[in-house]
Short mmCIF file of C-alpha atoms and ligand atoms in Angstrom, two decimals:
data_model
loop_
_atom_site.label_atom_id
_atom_site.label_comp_id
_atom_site.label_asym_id
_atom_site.label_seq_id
_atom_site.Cartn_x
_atom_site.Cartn_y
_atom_site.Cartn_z
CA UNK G 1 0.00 0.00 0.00
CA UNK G 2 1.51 3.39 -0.70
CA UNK G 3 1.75 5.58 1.99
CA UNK G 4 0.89 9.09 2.10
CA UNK G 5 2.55 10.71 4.47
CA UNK G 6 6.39 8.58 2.86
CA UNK G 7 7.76 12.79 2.33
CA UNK G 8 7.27 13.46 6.25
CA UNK G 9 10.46 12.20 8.21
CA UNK G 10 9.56 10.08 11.22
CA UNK G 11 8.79 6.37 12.20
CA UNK G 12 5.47 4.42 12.71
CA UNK G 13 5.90 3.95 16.17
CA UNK G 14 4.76 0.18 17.53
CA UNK G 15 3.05 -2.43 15.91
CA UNK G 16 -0.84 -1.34 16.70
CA UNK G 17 -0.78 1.31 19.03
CA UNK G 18 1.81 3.25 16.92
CA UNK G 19 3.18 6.29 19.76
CA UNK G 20 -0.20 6.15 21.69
CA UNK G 21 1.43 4.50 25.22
CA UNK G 22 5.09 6.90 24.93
CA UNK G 23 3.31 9.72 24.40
CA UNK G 24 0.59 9.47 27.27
CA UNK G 25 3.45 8.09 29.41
CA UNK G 26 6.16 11.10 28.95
CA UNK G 27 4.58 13.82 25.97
CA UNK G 28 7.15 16.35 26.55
CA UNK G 29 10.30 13.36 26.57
CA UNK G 30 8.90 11.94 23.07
CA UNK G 31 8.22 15.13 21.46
CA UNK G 32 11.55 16.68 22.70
CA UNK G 33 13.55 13.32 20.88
CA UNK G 34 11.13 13.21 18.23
CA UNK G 35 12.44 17.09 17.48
CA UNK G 36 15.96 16.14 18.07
CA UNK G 37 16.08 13.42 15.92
CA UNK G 38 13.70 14.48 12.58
CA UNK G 39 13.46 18.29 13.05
CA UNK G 40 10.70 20.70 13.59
CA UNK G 41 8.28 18.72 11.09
CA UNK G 42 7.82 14.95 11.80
CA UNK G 43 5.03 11.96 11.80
CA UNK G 44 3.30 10.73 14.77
CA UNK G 45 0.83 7.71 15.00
CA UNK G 46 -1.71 8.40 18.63
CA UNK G 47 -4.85 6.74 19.24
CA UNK G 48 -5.30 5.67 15.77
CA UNK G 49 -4.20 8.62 13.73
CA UNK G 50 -2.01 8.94 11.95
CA UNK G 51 -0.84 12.57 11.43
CA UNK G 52 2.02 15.40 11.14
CA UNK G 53 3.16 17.70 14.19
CA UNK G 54 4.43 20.84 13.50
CA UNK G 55 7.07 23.05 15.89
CA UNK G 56 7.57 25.86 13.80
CA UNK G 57 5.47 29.33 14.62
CA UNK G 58 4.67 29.88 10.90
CA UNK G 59 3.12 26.09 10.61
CA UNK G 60 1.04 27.18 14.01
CA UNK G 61 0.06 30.19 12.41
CA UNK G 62 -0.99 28.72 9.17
CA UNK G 63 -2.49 25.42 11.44
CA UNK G 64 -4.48 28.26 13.67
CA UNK G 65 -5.76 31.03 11.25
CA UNK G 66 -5.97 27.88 8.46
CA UNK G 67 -7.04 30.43 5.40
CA UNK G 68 -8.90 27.61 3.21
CA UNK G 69 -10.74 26.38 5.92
CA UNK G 70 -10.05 23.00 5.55
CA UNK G 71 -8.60 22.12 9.09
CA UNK G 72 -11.30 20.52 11.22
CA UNK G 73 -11.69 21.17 14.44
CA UNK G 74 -13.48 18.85 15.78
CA UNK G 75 -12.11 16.08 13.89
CA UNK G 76 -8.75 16.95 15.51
CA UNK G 77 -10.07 16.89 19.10
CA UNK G 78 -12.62 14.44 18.51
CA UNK G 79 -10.40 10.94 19.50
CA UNK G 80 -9.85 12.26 22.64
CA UNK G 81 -12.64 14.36 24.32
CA UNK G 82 -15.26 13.92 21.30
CA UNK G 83 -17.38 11.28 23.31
CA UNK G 84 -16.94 13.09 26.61
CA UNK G 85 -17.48 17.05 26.14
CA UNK G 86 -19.10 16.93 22.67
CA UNK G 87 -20.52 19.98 20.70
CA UNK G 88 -18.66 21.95 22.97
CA UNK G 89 -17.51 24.63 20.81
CA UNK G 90 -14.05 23.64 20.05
CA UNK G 91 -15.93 20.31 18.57
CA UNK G 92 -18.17 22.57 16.10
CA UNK G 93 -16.29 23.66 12.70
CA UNK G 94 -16.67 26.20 9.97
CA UNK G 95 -19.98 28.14 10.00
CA UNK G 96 -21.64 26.05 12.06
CA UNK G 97 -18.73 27.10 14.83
CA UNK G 98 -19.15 30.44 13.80
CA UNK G 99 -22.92 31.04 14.58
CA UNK G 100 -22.61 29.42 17.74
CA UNK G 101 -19.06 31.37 18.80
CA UNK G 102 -21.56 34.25 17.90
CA UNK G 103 -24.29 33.38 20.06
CA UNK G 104 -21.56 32.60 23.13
CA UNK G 105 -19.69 35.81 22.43
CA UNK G 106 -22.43 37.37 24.41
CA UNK G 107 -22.02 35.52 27.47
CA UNK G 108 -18.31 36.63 27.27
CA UNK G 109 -18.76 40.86 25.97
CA UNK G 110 -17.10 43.49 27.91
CA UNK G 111 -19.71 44.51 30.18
CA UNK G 112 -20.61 40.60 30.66
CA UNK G 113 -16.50 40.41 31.94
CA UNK G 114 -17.27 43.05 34.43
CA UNK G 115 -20.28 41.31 36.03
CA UNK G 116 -18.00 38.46 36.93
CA UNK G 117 -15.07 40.61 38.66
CA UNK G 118 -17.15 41.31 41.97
CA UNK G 119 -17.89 37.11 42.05
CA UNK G 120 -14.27 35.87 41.53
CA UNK G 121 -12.89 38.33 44.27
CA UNK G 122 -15.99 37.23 46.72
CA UNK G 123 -15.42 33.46 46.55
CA UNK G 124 -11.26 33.81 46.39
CA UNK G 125 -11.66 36.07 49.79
CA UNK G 126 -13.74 33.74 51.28
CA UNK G 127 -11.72 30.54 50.51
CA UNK G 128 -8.57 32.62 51.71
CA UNK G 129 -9.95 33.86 54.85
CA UNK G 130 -10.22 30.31 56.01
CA UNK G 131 -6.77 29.37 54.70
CA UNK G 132 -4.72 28.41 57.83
CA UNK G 133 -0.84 29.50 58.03
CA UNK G 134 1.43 26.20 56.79
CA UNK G 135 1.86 23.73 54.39
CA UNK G 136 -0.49 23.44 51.69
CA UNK G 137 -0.94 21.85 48.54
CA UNK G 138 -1.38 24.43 45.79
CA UNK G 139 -3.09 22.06 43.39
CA UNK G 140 -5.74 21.01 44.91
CA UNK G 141 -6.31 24.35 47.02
CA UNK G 142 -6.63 25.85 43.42
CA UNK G 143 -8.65 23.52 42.39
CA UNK G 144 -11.59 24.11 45.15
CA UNK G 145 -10.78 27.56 44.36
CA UNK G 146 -11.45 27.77 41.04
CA UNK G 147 -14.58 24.87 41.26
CA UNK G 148 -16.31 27.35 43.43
CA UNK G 149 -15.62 30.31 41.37
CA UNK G 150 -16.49 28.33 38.24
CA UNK G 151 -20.09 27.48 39.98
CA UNK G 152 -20.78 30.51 41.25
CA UNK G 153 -19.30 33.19 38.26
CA UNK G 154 -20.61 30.29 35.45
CA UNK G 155 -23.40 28.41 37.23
CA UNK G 156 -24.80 31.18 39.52
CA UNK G 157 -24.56 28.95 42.18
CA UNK G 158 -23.08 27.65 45.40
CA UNK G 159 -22.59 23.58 44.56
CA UNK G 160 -22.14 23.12 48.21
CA UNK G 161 -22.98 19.52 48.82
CA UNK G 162 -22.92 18.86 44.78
CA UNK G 163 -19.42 20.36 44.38
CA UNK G 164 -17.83 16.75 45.59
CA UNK G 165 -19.31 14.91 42.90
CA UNK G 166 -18.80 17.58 40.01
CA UNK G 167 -15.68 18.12 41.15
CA UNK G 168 -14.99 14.13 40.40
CA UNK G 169 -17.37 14.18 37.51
CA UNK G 170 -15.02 16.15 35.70
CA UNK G 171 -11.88 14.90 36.73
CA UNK G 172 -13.16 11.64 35.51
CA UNK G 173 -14.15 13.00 32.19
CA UNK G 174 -10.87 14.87 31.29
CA UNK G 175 -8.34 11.62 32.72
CA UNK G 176 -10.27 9.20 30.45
CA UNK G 177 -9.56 11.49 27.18
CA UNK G 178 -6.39 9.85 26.74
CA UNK G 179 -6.70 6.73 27.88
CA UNK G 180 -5.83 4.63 25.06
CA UNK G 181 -8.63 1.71 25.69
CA UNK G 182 -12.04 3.22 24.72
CA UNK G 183 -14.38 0.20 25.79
CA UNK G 184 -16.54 0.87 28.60
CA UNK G 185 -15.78 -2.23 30.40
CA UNK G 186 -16.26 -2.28 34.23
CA UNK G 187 -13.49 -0.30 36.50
CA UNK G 188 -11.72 1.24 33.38
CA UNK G 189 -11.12 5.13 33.15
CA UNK G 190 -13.45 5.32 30.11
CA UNK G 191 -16.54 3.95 31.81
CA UNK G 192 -15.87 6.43 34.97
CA UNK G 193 -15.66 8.82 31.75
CA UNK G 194 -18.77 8.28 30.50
CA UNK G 195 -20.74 7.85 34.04
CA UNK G 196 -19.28 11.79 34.63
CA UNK G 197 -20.30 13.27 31.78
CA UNK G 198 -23.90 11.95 32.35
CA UNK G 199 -23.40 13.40 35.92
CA UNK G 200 -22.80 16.96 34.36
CA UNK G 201 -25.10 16.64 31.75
CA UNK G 202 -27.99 16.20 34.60
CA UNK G 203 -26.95 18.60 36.62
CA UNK G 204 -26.97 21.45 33.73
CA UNK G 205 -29.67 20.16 32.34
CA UNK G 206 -31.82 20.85 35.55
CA UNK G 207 -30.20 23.98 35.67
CA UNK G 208 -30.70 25.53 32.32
CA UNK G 209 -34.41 24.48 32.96
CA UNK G 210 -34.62 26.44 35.81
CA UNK G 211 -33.03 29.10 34.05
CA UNK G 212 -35.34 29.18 31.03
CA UNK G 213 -38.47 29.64 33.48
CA UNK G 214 -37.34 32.83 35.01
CA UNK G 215 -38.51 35.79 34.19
CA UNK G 216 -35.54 38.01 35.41
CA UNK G 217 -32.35 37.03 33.58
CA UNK G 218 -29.80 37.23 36.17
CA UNK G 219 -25.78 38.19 35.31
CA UNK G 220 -24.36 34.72 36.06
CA UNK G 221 -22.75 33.09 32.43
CA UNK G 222 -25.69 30.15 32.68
CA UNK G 223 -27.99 32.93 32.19
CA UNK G 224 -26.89 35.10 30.00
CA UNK G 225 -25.94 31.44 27.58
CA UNK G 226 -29.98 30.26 28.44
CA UNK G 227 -30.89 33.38 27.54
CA UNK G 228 -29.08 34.04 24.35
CA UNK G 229 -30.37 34.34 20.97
CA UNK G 230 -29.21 33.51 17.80
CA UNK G 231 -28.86 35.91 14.80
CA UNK G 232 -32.59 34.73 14.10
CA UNK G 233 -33.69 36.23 17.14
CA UNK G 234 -33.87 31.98 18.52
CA UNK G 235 -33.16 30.60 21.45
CA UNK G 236 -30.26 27.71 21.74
CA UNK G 237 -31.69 24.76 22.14
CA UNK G 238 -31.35 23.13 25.80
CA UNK G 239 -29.20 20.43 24.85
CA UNK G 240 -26.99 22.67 22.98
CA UNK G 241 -26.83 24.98 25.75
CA UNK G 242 -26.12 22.10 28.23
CA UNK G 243 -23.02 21.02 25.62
CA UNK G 244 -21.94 24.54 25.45
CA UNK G 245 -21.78 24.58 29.62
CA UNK G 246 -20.14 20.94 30.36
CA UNK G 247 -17.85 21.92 27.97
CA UNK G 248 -16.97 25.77 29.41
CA UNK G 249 -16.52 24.03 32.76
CA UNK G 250 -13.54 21.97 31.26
CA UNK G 251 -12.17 24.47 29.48
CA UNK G 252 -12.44 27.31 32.39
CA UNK G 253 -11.29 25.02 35.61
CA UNK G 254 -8.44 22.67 34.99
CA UNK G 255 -6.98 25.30 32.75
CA UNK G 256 -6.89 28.10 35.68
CA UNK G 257 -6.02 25.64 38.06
CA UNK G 258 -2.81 24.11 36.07
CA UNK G 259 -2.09 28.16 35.95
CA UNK G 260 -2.38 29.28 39.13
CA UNK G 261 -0.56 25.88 40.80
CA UNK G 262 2.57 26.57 38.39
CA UNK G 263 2.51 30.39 38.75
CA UNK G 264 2.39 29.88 42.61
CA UNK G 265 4.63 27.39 42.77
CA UNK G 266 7.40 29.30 40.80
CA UNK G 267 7.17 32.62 42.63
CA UNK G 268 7.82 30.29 45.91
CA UNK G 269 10.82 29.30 44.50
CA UNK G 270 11.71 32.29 43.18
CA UNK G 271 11.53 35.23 46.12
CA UNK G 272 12.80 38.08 44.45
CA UNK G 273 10.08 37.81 41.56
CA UNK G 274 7.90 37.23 44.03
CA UNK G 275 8.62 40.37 45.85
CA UNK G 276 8.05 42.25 42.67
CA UNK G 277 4.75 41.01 42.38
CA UNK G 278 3.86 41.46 45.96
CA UNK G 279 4.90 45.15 45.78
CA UNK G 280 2.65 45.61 42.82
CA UNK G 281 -0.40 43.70 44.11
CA UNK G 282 -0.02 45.45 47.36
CA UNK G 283 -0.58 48.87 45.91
CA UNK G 284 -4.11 48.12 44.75
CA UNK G 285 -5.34 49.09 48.04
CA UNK G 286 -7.82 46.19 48.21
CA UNK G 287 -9.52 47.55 45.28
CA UNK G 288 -10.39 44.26 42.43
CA UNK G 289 -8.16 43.53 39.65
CA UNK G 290 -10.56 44.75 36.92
CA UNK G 291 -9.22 44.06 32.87
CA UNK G 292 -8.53 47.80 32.97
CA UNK G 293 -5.75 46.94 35.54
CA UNK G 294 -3.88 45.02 33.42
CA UNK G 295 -1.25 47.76 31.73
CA UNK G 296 -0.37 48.37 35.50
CA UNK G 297 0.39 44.89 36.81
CA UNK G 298 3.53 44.42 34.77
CA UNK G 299 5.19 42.29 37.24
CA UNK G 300 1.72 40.29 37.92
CA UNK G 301 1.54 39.97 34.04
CA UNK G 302 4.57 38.79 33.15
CA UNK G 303 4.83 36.05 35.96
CA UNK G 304 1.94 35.03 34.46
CA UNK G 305 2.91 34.77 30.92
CA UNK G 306 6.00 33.13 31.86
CA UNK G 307 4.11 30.39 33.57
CA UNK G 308 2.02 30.27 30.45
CA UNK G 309 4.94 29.50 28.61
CA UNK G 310 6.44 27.16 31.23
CA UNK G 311 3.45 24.78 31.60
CA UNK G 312 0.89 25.64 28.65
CA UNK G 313 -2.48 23.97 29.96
CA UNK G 314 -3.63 23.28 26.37
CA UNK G 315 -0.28 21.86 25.28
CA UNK G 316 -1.52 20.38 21.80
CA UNK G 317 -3.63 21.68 19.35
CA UNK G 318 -4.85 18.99 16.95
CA UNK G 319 -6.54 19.22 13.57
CA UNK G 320 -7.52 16.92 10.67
CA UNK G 321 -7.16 17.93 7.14
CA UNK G 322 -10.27 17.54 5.25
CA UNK G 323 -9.41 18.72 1.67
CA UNK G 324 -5.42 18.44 0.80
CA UNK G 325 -3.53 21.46 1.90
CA UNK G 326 0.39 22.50 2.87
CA UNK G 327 1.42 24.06 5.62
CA UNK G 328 5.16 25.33 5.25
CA UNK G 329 5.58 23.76 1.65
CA UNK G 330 4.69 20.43 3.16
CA UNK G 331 1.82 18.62 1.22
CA UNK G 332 -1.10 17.29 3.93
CA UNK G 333 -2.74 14.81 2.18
CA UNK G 334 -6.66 15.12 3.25
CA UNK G 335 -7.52 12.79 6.34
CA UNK G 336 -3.96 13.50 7.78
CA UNK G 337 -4.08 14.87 11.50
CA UNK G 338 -2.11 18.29 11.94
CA UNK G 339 -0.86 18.83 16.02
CA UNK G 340 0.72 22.07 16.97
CA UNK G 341 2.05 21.89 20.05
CA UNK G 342 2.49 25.07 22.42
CA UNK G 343 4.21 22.66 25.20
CA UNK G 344 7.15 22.70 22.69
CA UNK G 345 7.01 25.52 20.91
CA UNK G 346 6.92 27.53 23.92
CA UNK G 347 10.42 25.74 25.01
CA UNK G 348 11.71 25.75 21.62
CA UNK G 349 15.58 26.39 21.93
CA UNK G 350 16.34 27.94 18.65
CA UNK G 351 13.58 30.90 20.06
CA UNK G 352 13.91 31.62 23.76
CA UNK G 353 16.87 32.18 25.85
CA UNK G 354 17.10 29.36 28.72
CA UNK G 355 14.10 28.03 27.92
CA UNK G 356 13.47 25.85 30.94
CA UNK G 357 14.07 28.81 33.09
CA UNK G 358 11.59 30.99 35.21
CA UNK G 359 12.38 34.14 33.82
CA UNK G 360 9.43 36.40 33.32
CA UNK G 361 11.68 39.42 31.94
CA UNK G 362 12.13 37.66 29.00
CA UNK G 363 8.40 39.14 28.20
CA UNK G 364 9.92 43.15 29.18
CA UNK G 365 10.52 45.56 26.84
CA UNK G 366 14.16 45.25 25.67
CA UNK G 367 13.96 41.53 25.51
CA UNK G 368 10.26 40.69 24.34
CA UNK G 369 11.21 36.80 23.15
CA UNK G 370 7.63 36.38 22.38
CA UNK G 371 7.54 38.70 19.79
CA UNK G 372 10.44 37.14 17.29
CA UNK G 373 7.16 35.88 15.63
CA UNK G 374 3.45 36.45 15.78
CA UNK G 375 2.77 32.70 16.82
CA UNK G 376 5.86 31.91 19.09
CA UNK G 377 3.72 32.18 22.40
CA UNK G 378 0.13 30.94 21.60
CA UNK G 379 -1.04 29.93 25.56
CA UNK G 380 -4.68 31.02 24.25
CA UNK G 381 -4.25 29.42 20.69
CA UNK G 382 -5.32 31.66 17.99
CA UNK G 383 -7.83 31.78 14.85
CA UNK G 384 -11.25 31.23 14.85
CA UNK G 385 -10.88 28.80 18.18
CA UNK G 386 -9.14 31.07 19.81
CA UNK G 387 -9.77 30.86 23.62
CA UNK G 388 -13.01 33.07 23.89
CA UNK G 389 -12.39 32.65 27.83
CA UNK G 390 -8.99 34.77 27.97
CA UNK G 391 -10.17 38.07 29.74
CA UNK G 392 -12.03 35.96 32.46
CA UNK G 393 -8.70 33.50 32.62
CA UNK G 394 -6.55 36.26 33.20
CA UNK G 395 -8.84 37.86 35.47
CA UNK G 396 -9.20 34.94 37.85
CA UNK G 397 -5.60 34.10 38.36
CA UNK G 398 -4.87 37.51 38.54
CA UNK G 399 -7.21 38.11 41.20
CA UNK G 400 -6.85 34.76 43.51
CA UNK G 401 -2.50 35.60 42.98
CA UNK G 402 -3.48 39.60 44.47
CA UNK G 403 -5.85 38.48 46.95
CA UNK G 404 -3.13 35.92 48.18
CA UNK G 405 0.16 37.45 48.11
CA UNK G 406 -0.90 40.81 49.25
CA UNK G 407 -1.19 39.19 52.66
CA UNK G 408 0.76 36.49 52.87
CA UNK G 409 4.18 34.95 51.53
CA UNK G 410 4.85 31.60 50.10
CA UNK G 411 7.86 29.41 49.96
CA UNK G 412 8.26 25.94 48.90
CA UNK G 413 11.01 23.23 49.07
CA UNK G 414 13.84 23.42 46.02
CA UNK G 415 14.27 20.08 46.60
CA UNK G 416 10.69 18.97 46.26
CA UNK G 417 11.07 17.58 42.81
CA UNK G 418 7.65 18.22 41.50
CA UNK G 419 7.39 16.81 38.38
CA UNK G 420 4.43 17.92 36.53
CA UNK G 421 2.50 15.74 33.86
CA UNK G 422 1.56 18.20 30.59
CA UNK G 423 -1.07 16.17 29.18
CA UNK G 424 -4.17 16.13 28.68
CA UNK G 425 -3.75 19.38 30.79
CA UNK G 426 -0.69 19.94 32.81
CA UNK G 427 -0.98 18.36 36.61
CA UNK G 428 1.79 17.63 39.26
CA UNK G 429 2.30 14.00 39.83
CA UNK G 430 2.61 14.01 43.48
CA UNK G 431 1.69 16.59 45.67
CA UNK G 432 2.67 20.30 44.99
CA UNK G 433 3.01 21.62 48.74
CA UNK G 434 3.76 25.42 49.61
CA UNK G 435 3.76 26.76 53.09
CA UNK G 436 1.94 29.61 53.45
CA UNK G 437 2.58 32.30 55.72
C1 HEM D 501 -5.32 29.97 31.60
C2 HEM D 501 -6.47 29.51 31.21
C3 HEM D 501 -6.82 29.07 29.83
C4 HEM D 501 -6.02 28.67 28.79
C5 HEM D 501 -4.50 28.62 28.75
C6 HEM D 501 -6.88 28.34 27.67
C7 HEM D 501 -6.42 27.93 26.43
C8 HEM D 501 -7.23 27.64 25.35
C9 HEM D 501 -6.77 27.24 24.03
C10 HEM D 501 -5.31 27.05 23.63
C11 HEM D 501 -7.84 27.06 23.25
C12 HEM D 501 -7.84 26.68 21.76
C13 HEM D 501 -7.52 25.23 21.52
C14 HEM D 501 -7.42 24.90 20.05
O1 HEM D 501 -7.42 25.79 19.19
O2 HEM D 501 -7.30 23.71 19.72
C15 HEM D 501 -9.01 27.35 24.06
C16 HEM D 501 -10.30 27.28 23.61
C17 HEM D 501 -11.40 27.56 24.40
N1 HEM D 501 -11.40 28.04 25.70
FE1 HEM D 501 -9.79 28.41 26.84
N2 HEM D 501 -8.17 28.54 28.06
C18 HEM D 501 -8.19 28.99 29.35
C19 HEM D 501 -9.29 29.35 30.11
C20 HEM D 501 -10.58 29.38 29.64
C21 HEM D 501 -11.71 29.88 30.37
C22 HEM D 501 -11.65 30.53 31.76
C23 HEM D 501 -12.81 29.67 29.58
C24 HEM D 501 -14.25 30.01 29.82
C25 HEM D 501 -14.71 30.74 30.78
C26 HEM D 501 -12.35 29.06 28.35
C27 HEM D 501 -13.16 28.68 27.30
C28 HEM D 501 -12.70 28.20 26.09
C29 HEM D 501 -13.59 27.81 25.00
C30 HEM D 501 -15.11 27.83 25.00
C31 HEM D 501 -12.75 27.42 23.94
C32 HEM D 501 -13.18 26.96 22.54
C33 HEM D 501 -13.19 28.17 21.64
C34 HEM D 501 -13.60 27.84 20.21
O3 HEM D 501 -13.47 26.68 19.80
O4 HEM D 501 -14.08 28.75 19.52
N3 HEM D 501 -10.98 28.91 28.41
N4 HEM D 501 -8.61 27.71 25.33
#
């Protein structure tokens, strides 16, 4: 049989599984030798497709604003969270993406962003008040943090005795999009998978409902999605609306969390950035961190970006070629995945300067690594799927960092060894303690 992708260096991987096992096992390790040994362009055979990754920023640019609109989508992401968060809107293509990004957009305007400032600084002061002096461990304090902010911001509501089980729901759901065996057999990830989504799905489902029946809209991002219309002056439909929501969850909490854990974590270990950030947070006075702040938290900003860089939380972005295209000169033959891969890219060492290093200058003017090219750092990804949730992101770790360190100090062990696994979205292995003081 001839092969189509014989031009693209690279091997096949094992018999079967192709690079499926090495690459949930140690991403990073096997992209890293896969760069060292065929270049920035190679072939790469995971879960059953067979397609190209590209490290360059020109191929992510081409991959992300994808001019002929031939790059699905949803075909790219649908082998790994298709089953589980489906019709979310990173799983809709084309037009059909569009009018929907249209109808979500409103859930996510400016004055919708400013609604949700006086929530996330409520919950994170309440969750800090209560946070005892000591050791703690940043991941999953983030993660309660940003659960409750999620439910109340998103949802509109306290989860209180619910937040357990959606809290598991979804960390169910997002481990079983890479496990490799997709039968849902007793005990295995991908049944535990399934079971969660259907958890979500009832609990928004119940929710929108309750929504719909409301006279009063209120300002909480439920609402304003139940209560948007399409172009046509329609309604979503519920189940749309409910896929819209389970998905927004995923995308909005482990994303923030992964964040806030490695942005923590690094100014621990690092006191003298953390001093600068401290001094800046401090002289807000108490008052929120609003998107308007943003040009004065330079310090804030840049820790943040760097952390971004460090530990992207979406750290591939795949595609599937439906018509043939090239990217770079190199011919994609149609039905060919296409990966981009901010985890590398953002560590690439013919672009950035140390590139394991925490060094958040390397974002100040004088230096500005970033901007060698327009698509070296893409945390948020870029085109038409570009994150629509990057104001509220930056707002919430922004805000639970201010909240924290204008009070209190952290510091964490060098000698830890945290190792942090980057897919399906970056988590530390073993705990990820700080002492708080
Ligand atoms: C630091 C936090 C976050 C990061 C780094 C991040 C990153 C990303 C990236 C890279 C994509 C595009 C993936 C691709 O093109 O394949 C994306 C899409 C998306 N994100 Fe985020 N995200 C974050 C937080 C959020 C939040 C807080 C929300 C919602 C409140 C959100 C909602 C979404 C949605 C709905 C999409 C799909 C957009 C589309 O397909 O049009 N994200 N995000």
């Amino acid at each position: 049989m001839v092969d189509p992708l014989a031009h693209v260096p690279g091997d096949r991987g094992w018999p079967l599984v192709g690079h499926t096992l090495m690459f949930v096992r140690d991403a990073r390790g096997l992209t890293e030798r896969n760069r060292q040994r065929y270049g920035d362009v190679y072939r790469m055979r995971v879960l059953g497709r067979e397609g190209i990754t590209f490290l360059t920023p020109q191929a992510t640019r081409e991959v992300f604003l994808d001019p002929g609109k031939v790059l699905s989508s949803e075909q790219g992401w649908s082998n790994t969270i298709g089953d589980l968060f489906r019709n979310g809107l990173m799983l809709r293509d084309f037009d059909d993406h569009h009018r929907h990004r249209r109808v979500m957009q409103q859930a996510f305007s400016r004055a919708a962003l400013a609604g949700y400032v006086d929530a996330i600084h409520d919950v994170t002061d309440r969750h800090l008040r209560d946070l005892p002096d000591g050791d703690v461990d940043v991941y999953l304090l983030m993660k309660r943090l940003t659960l409750d902010i999620a439910a109340e911001v998103f949802v509109g509501v306290s989860l209180g005795a619910e937040s357990e089980r959606v809290n598991r729901a979804f960390a169910d759901a997002v481990a079983a999009s890479i496990t490799p065996l997709r039968v849902p057999l007793p005990g295995t990830p991908w049944r535990r998978g399934l079971r969660g989504r259907a958890e979500l799905v009832r609990v928004f489902g119940d929710l929108v409902a309750a929504r719909r029946r409301e006279a009063e809209p209120r300002t909480d991002l439920l609402s304003r999605l139940a209560h948007a219309t399409t172009d046509d002056g329609e309604l979503l439909p519920v189940d749309d609306v409910v896929d819209h929501m389970v998905f927004l969850m995923l995308a909005a909490h482990d994303t923030t969390t992964s964040t806030l854990a490695v942005l923590l974590w690094q100014l621990a270990l690092h006191p003298a950035e953390q001093d600068r950030v401290a001094d800046e947070v401090r002289a807000l006075d108490g008052a929120p961190v609003t998107p308007a702040d943003h040009g004065d938290l330079v310090h804030t900003t840049r820790a943040m970006q760097e952390a971004l860089r460090l530990s992207p939380p979406v750290p591939f972005s795949p595609r599937r070629a439906t018509a043939d295209l090239e990217i770079t000169g190199v011919h994609v033959p149609a039905g060919t995945g296409v990966s981009v891969s901010s985890l590398m890219l953002h560590r690439h060492p013919d672009w950035w300067t140390r590139p394991d290093a925490f060094d958040p200058d390397r974002f100040a003017p004088g230096r500005e690594e970033h901007k060698q090219h327009s698509h070296l750092f893409v945390p948020f990804g870029g085109g038409a799927h570009l994150c629509i949730g990057n104001h509220v992101a930056e707002v919430m770790v922004k805000a639970i960092v201010a909240r924290l360190l204008a009070t209190r100090r952290v510091t964490a062990d060098p000698r830890a060894g945290v190792v942090i696994s980057p897919i399906p979205i970056p988590k530390p292995k073993g705990p990820m303690l700080l002492t708080v003081r």
